[in-house]
Tab-separated table of C-alpha atoms in Angstrom:
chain	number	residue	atom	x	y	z
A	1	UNK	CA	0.000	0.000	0.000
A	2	UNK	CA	1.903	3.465	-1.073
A	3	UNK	CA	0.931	6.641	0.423
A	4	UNK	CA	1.127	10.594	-0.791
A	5	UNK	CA	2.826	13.146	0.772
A	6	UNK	CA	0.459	14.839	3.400
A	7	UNK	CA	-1.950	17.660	2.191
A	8	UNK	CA	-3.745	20.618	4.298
A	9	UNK	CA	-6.816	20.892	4.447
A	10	UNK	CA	-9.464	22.574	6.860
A	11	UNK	CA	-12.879	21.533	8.523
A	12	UNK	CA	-12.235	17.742	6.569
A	13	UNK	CA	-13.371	19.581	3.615
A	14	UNK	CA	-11.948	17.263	1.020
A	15	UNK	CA	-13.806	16.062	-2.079
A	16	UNK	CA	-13.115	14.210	-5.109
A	17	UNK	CA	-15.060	15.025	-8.299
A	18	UNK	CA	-18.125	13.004	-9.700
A	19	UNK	CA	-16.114	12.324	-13.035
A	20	UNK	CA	-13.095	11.008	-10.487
A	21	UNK	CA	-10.740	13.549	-12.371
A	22	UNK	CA	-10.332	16.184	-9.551
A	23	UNK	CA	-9.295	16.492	-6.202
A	24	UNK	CA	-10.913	19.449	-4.217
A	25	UNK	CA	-9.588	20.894	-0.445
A	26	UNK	CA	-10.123	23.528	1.233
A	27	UNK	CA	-7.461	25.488	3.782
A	28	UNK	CA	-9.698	28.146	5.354
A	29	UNK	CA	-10.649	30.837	2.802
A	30	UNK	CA	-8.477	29.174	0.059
A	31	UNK	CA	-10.131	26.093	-2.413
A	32	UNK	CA	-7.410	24.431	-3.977
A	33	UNK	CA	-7.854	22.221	-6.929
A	34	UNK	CA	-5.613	19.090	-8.098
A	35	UNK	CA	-5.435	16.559	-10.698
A	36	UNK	CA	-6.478	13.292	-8.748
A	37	UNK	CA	-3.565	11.136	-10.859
A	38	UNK	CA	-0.752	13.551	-10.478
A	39	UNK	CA	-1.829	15.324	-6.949
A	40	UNK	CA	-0.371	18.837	-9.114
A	41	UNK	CA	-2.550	21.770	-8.461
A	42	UNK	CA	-4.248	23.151	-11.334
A	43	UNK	CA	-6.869	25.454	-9.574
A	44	UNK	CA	-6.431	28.079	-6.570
A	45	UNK	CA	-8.890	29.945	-5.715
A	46	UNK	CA	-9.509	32.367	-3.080
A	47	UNK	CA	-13.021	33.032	-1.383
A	48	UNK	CA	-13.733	35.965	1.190
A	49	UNK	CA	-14.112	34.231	4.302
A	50	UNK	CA	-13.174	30.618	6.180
A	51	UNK	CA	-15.181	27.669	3.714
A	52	UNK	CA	-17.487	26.150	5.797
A	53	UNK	CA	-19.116	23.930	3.436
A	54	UNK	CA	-17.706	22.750	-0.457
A	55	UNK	CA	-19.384	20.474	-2.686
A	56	UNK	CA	-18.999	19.923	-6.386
A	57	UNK	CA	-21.970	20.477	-9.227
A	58	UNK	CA	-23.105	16.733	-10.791
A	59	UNK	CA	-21.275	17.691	-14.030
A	60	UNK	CA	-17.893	17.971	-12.151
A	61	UNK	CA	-17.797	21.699	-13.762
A	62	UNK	CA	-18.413	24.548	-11.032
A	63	UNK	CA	-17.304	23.925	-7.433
A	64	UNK	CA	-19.812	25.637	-4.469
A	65	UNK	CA	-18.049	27.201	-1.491
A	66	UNK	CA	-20.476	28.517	1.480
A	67	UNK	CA	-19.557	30.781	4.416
A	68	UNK	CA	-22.166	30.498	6.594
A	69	UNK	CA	-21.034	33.018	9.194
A	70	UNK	CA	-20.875	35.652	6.638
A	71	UNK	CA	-24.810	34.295	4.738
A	72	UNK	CA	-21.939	33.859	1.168
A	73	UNK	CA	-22.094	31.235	-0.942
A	74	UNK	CA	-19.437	31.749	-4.089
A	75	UNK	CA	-19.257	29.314	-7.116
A	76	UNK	CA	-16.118	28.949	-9.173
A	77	UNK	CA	-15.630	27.879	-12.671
A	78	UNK	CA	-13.260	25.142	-14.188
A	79	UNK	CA	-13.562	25.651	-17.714
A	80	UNK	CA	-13.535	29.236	-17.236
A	81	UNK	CA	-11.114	30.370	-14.084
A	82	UNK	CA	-11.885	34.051	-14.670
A	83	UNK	CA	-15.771	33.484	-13.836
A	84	UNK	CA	-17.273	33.446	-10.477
A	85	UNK	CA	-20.184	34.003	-8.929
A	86	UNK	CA	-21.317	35.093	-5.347
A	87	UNK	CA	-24.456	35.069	-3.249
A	88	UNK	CA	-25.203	37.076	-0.727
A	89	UNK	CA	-28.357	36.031	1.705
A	90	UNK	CA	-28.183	39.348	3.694
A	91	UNK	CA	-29.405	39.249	6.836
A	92	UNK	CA	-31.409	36.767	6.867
A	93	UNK	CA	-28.823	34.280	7.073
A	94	UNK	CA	-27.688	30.968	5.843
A	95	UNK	CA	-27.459	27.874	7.142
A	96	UNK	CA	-27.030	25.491	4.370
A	97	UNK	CA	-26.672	25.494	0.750
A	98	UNK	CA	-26.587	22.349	-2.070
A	99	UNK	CA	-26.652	21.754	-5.823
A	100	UNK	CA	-29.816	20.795	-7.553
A	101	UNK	CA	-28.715	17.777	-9.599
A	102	UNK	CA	-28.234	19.644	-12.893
A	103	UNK	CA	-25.572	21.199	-11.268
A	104	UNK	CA	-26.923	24.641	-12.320
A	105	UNK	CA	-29.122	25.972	-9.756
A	106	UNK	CA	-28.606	26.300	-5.968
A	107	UNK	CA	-31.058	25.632	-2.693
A	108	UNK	CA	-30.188	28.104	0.190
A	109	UNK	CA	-31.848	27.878	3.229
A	110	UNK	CA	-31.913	30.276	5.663
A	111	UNK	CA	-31.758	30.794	9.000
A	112	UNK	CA	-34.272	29.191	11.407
A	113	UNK	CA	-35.401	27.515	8.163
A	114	UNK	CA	-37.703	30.309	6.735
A	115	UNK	CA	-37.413	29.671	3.431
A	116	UNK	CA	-34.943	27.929	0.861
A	117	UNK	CA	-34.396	30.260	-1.511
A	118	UNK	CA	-33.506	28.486	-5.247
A	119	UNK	CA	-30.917	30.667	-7.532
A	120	UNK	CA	-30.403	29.988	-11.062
A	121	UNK	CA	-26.818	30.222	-12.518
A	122	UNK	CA	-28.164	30.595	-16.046
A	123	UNK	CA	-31.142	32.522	-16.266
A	124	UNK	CA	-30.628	34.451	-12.494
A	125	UNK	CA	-34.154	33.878	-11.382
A	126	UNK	CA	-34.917	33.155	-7.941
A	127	UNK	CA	-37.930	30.861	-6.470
A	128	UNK	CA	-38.553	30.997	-2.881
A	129	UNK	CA	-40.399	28.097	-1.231
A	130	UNK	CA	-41.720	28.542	2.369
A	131	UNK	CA	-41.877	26.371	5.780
A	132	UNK	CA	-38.650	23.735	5.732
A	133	UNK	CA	-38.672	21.373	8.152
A	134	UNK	CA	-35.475	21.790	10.358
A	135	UNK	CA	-34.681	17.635	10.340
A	136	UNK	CA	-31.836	15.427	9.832
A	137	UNK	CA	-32.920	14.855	6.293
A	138	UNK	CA	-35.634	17.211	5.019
A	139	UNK	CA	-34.756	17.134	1.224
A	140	UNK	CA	-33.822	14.473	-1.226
A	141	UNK	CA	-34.313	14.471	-5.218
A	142	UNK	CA	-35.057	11.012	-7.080
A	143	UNK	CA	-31.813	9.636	-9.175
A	144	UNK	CA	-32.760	10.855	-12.471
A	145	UNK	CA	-32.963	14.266	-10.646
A	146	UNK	CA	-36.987	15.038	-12.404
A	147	UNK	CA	-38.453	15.676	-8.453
A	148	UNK	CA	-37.636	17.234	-4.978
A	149	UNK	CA	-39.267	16.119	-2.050
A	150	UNK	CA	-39.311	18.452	0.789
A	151	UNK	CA	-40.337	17.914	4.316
A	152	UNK	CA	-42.313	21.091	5.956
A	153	UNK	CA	-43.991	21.785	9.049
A	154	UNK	CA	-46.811	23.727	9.159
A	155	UNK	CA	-49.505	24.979	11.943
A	156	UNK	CA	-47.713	21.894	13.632
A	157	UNK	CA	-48.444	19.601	11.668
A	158	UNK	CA	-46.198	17.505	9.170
A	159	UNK	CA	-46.381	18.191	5.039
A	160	UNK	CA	-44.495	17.171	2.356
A	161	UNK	CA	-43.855	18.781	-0.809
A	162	UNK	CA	-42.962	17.243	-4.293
A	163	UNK	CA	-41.121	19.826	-6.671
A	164	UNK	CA	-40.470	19.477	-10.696
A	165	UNK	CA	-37.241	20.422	-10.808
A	166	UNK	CA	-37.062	21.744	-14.455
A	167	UNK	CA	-39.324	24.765	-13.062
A	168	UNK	CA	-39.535	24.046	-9.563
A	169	UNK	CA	-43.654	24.354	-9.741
A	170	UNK	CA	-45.582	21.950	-6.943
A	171	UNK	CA	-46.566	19.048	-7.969
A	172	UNK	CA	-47.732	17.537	-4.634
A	173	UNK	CA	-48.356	18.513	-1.307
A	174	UNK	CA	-50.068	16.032	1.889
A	175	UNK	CA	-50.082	15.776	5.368
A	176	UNK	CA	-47.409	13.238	6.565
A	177	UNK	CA	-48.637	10.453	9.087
A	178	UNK	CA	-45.662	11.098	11.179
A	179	UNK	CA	-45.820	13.055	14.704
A	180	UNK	CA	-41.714	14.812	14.145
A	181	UNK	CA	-41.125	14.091	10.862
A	182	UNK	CA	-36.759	13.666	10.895
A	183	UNK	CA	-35.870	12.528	7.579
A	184	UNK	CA	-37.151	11.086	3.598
A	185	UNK	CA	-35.239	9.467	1.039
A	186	UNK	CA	-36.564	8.460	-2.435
A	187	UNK	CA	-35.886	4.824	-3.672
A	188	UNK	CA	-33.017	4.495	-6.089
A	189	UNK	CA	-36.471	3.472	-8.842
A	190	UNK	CA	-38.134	6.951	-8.145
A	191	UNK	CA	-41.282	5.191	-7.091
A	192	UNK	CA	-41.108	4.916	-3.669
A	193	UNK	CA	-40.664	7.780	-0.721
A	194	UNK	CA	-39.357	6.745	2.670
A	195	UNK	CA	-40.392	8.829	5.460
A	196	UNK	CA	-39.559	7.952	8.997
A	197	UNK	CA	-40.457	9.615	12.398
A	198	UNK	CA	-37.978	11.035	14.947
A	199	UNK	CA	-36.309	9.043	17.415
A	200	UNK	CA	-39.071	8.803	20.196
A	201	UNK	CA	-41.244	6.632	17.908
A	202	UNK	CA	-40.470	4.068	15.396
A	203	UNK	CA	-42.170	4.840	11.993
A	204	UNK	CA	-41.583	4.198	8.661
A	205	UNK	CA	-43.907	5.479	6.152
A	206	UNK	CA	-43.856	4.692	2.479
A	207	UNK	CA	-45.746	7.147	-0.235
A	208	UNK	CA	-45.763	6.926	-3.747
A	209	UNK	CA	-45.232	9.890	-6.484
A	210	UNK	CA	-48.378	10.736	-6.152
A	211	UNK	CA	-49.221	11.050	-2.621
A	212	UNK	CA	-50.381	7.554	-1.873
A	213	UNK	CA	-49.317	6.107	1.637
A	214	UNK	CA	-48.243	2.465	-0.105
A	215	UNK	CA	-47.375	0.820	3.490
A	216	UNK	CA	-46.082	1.803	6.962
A	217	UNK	CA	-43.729	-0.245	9.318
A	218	UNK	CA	-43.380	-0.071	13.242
A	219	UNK	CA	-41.126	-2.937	15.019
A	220	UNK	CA	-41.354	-1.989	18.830
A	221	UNK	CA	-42.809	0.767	20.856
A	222	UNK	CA	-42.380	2.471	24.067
A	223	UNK	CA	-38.150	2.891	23.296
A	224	UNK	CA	-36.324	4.964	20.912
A	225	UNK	CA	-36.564	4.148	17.282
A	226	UNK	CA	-35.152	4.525	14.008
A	227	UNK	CA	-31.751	6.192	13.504
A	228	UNK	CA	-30.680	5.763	9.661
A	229	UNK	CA	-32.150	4.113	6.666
A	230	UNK	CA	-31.142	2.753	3.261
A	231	UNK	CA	-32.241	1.946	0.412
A	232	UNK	CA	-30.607	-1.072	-1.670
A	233	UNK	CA	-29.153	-0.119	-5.428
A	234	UNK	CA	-32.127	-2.139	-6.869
A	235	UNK	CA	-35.219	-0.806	-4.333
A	236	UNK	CA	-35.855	-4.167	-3.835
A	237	UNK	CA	-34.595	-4.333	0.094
A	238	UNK	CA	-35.126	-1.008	2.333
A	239	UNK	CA	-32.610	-1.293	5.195
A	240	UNK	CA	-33.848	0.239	8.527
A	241	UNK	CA	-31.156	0.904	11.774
A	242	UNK	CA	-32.167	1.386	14.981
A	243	UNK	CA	-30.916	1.914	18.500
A	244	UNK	CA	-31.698	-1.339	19.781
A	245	UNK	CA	-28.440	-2.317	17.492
A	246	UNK	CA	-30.304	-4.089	14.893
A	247	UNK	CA	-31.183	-4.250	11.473
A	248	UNK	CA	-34.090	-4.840	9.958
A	249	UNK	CA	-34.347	-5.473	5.882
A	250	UNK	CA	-38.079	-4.394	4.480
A	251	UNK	CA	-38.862	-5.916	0.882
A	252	UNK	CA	-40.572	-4.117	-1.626
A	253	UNK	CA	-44.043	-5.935	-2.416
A	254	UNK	CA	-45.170	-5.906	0.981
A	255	UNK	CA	-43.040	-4.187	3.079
A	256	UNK	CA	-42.466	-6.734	5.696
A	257	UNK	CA	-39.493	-7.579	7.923
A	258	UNK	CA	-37.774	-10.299	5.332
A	259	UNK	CA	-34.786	-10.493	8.211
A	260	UNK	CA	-33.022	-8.731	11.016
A	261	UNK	CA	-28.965	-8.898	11.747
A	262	UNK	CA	-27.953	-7.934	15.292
A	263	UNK	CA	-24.231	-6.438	16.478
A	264	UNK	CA	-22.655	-8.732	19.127
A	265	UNK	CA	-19.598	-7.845	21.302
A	266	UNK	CA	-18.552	-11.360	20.705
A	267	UNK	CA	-18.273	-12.554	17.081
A	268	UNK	CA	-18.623	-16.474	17.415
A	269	UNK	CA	-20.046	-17.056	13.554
A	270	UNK	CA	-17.222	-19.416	11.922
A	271	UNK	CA	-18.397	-18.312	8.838
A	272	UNK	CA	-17.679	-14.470	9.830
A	273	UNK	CA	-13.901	-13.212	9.473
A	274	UNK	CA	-12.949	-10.417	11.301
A	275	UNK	CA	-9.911	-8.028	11.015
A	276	UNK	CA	-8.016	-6.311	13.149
A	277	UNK	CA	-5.724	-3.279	12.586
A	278	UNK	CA	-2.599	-3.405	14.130
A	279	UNK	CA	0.148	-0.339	14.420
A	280	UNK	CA	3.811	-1.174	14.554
A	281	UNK	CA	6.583	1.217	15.396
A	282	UNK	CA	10.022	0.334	14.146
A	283	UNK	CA	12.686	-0.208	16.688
A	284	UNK	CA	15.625	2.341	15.866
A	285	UNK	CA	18.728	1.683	17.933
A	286	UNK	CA	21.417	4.711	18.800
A	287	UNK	CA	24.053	2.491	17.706
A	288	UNK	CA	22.950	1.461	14.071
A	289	UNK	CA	22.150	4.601	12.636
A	290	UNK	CA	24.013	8.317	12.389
A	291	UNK	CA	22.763	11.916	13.669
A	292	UNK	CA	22.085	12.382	9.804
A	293	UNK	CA	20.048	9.793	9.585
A	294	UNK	CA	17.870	10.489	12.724
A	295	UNK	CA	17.312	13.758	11.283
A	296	UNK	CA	16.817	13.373	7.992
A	297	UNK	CA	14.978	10.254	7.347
A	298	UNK	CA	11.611	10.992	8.890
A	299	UNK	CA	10.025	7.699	7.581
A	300	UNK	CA	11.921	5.562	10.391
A	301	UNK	CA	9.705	7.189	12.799
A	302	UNK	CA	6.511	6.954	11.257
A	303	UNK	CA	3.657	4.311	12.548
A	304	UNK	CA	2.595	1.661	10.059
A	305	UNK	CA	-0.557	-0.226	10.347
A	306	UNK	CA	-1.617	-3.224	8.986
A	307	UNK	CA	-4.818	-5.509	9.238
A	308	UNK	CA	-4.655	-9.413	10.512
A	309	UNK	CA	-7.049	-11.477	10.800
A	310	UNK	CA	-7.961	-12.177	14.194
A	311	UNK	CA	-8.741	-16.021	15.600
A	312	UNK	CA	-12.637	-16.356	17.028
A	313	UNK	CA	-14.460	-15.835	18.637
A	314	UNK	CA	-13.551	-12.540	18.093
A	315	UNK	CA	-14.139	-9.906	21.005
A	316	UNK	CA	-14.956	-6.225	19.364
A	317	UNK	CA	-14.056	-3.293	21.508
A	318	UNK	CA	-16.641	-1.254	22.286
A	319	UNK	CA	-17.559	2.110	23.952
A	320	UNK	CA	-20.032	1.636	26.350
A	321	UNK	CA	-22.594	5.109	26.191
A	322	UNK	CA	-22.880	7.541	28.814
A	323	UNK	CA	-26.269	7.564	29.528
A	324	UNK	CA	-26.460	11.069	31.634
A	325	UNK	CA	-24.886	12.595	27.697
A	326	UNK	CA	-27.669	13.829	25.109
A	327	UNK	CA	-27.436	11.595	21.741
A	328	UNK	CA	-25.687	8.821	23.396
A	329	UNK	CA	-23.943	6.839	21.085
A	330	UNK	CA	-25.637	4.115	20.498
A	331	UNK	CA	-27.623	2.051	17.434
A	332	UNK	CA	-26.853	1.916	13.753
A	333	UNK	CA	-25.716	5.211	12.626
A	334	UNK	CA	-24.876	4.328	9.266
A	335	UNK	CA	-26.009	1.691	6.140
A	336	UNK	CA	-24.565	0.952	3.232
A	337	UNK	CA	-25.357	-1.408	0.454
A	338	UNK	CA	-23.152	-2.819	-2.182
A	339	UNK	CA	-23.531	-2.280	-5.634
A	340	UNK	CA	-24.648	-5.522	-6.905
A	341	UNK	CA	-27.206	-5.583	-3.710
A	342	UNK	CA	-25.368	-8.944	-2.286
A	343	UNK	CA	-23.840	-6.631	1.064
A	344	UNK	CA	-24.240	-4.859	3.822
A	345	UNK	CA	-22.922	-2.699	5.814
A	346	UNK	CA	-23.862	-1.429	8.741
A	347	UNK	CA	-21.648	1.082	11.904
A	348	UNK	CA	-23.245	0.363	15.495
A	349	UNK	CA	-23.088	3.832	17.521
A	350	UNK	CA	-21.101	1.578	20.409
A	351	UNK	CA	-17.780	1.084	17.605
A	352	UNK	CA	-15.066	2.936	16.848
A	353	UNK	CA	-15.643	3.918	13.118
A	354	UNK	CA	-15.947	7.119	11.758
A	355	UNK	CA	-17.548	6.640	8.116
A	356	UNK	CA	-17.882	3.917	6.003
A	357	UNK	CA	-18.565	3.278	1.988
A	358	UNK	CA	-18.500	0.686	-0.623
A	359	UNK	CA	-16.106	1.475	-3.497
A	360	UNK	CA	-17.944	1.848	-7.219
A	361	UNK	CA	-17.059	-1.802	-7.846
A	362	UNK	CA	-19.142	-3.221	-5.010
A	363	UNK	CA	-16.479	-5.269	-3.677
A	364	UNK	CA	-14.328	-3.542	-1.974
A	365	UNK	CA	-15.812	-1.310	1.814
A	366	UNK	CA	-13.797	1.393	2.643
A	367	UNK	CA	-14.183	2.010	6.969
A	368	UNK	CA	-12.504	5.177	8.144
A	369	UNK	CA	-11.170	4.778	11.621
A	370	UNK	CA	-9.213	5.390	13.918
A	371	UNK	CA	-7.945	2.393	15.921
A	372	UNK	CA	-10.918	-0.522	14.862
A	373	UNK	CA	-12.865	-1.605	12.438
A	374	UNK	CA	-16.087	-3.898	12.268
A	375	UNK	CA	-17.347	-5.635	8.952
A	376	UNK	CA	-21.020	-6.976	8.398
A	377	UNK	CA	-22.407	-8.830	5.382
A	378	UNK	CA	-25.885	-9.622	4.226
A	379	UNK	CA	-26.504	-11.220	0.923
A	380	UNK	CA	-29.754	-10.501	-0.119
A	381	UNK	CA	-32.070	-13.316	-2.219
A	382	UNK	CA	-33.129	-12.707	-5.509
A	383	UNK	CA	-36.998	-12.350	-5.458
A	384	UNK	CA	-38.775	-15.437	-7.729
């Protein structure tokens, strides 16, 4: 495994184009741009305050840079360095800001979620739309990027909105069967809308384009709920994580519980292989190497990790929650499926990884962590 020199970079704001070709970091108010094969920079650009939040456009052409603090949000060009544009929210604040998925307009929203104000790069209209829903996931767009669903609240009550996105008219609004709506995710088909319900109550609500509610799902009461959800590559299998450390998989023609994996300290499953990183520190003795050497070669002190696999049963390290702490770390934070729909991945709150992804190929999961890592596989059944 080979390794690049060490880059700067500020607030883990580090992104790699959609088209793979480009590497994008930010260093406070700079955004510096490199070729991902070389590592050379090709782009520097300078914004006018300390980038909170970067993201590239879907077409891997215009990068966004928002400064909250300031209510800025500047765009900058790749085919044409010279260009740039900025938005100013004024005093009203911003709190977040996102590409549409034609990588030519951007959703604002301000602060305490009055409005999300949508700016076009190529005509310079603006479209407000009123009452957001402050949640962990209160808008999503289907994959061929045709509709936005939006989650409002509204004389307490929970709505959600579906947007065309070629105009951004309404195309439908209903109440939402949920008591604090948190989050909605379309299936990867554009069919299907998931809508859950915030911690305190396990919901999960599923509405078609038009409105419809298709099914709902509830596995417990009385204890806290759901805490992510995913959908598989093929919407066949909806995954559901909750913090009673399990995962439940949801099929698509009725929407019942097809299976449910749990996250044991103690990994007993011979089947199961489990691997373990492990950081070595070479020994250096006084007597085998010169002052020159100590001070030049910087590589002899450097830690190097590698993964074995460990013997089972297996014992995972955990972190056991403090329960006197708000959002206690605890349940599945975090789902990902495979390409090919065969895997699973899931992070339990209680481990020591940070993020986790599966790699474009679908067979290779990237964890990012700091000491540990935990692996869990599902293969799903083809439906007859």
């Amino acid at each position: 495994m080979n390794f690049s020199e060490v880059f700067k970079q500020s607030n883990q704001l580090c992104k790699v184009s959609p088209d793979g070709k480009y590497l994008a970091t930010c260093v406070q108010y700079r955004l510096v741009v490199r070729d991902f094969n070389s590592l050379q920079i090709v782009h520097l650009y300078t914004c006018l305050d300390p980038v909170m939040h970067m993201e590239w456009s879907s077409d891997s052409l215009f990068i966004l840079c928002a400064m909250y603090k300031r209510g800025l949000v500047q765009v900058w060009s790749l085919e044409q360095p010279d260009w740039h544009c900025k938005i100013d929210e004024g005093s009203i604040g911003l709190v977040s800001s996102r590409w549409s998925p034609d990588g030519r307009h951007i959703l604002n929203t301000t602060e305490f979620n009055l409005r999300v104000t949508v700016w076009s790069l190529c005509t310079k209209a603006v479209s407000y739309i009123k009452y957001p829903k402050a949640c962990q996931k209160g808008v999503d767009f289907t994959a061929d990027g045709r509709y936005m669903a939006l989650a409002e609240r509204r004389e307490c009550k929970d709505y959600i909105s579906v947007f065309v996105c070629d105009d951004w008219h309404l195309l439908r609004h209903f109440e939402s069967e949920t008591q604090d709506l948190a989050g909605l995710e379309w299936s990867p088909n554009c069919c299907v809308l998931a809508v859950w319900d915030n911690c305190l109550e396990y919901k999960i609500l599923l509405y078609s384009l038009d409105g419809r509610l298709l099914s709902s799902y509830s596995a417990y009461e009385w204890s806290l709920g759901i805490k992510s959800v995913a959908w598989s590559p093929s919407s066949q299998f909806l995954a559901v994580g909750s913090y009673d450390e399990k995962v439940r998989i949801l099929n698509h023609i009725t929407w019942k519980k097809i299976t449910e994996f749990e996250h044991p300290a103690t990994i007993i499953n011979t089947k199961a292989v489990v691997f373990k990183e492990v950081e070595k520190r070479p020994v250096v003795g006084s007597e085998d190497l010169s002052i020159h050497q100590l001070t030049v070669d910087n590589s002899l002190f450097s830690t190097q990790s590698k993964y074995e696999i460990t013997q089972l049963p297996a014992q995972v390290p955990v972190i056991k929650p403090d329960p006197d702490r708000a959002n206690p770390k605890i349940g599945i934070s975090a789902l990902a499926f495979s390409a090919d729909n065969r895997f699973l991945a899931t992070k339990n709150g209680s481990f020591q990884v940070q993020s986790l992804f599966w790699h474009c190929s679908g067979s290779s999961l990237v964890l990012l962590s700091k000491e540990h890592i935990c692996l869990c596989y599902m293969e799903a059944e083809e439906e007859k």
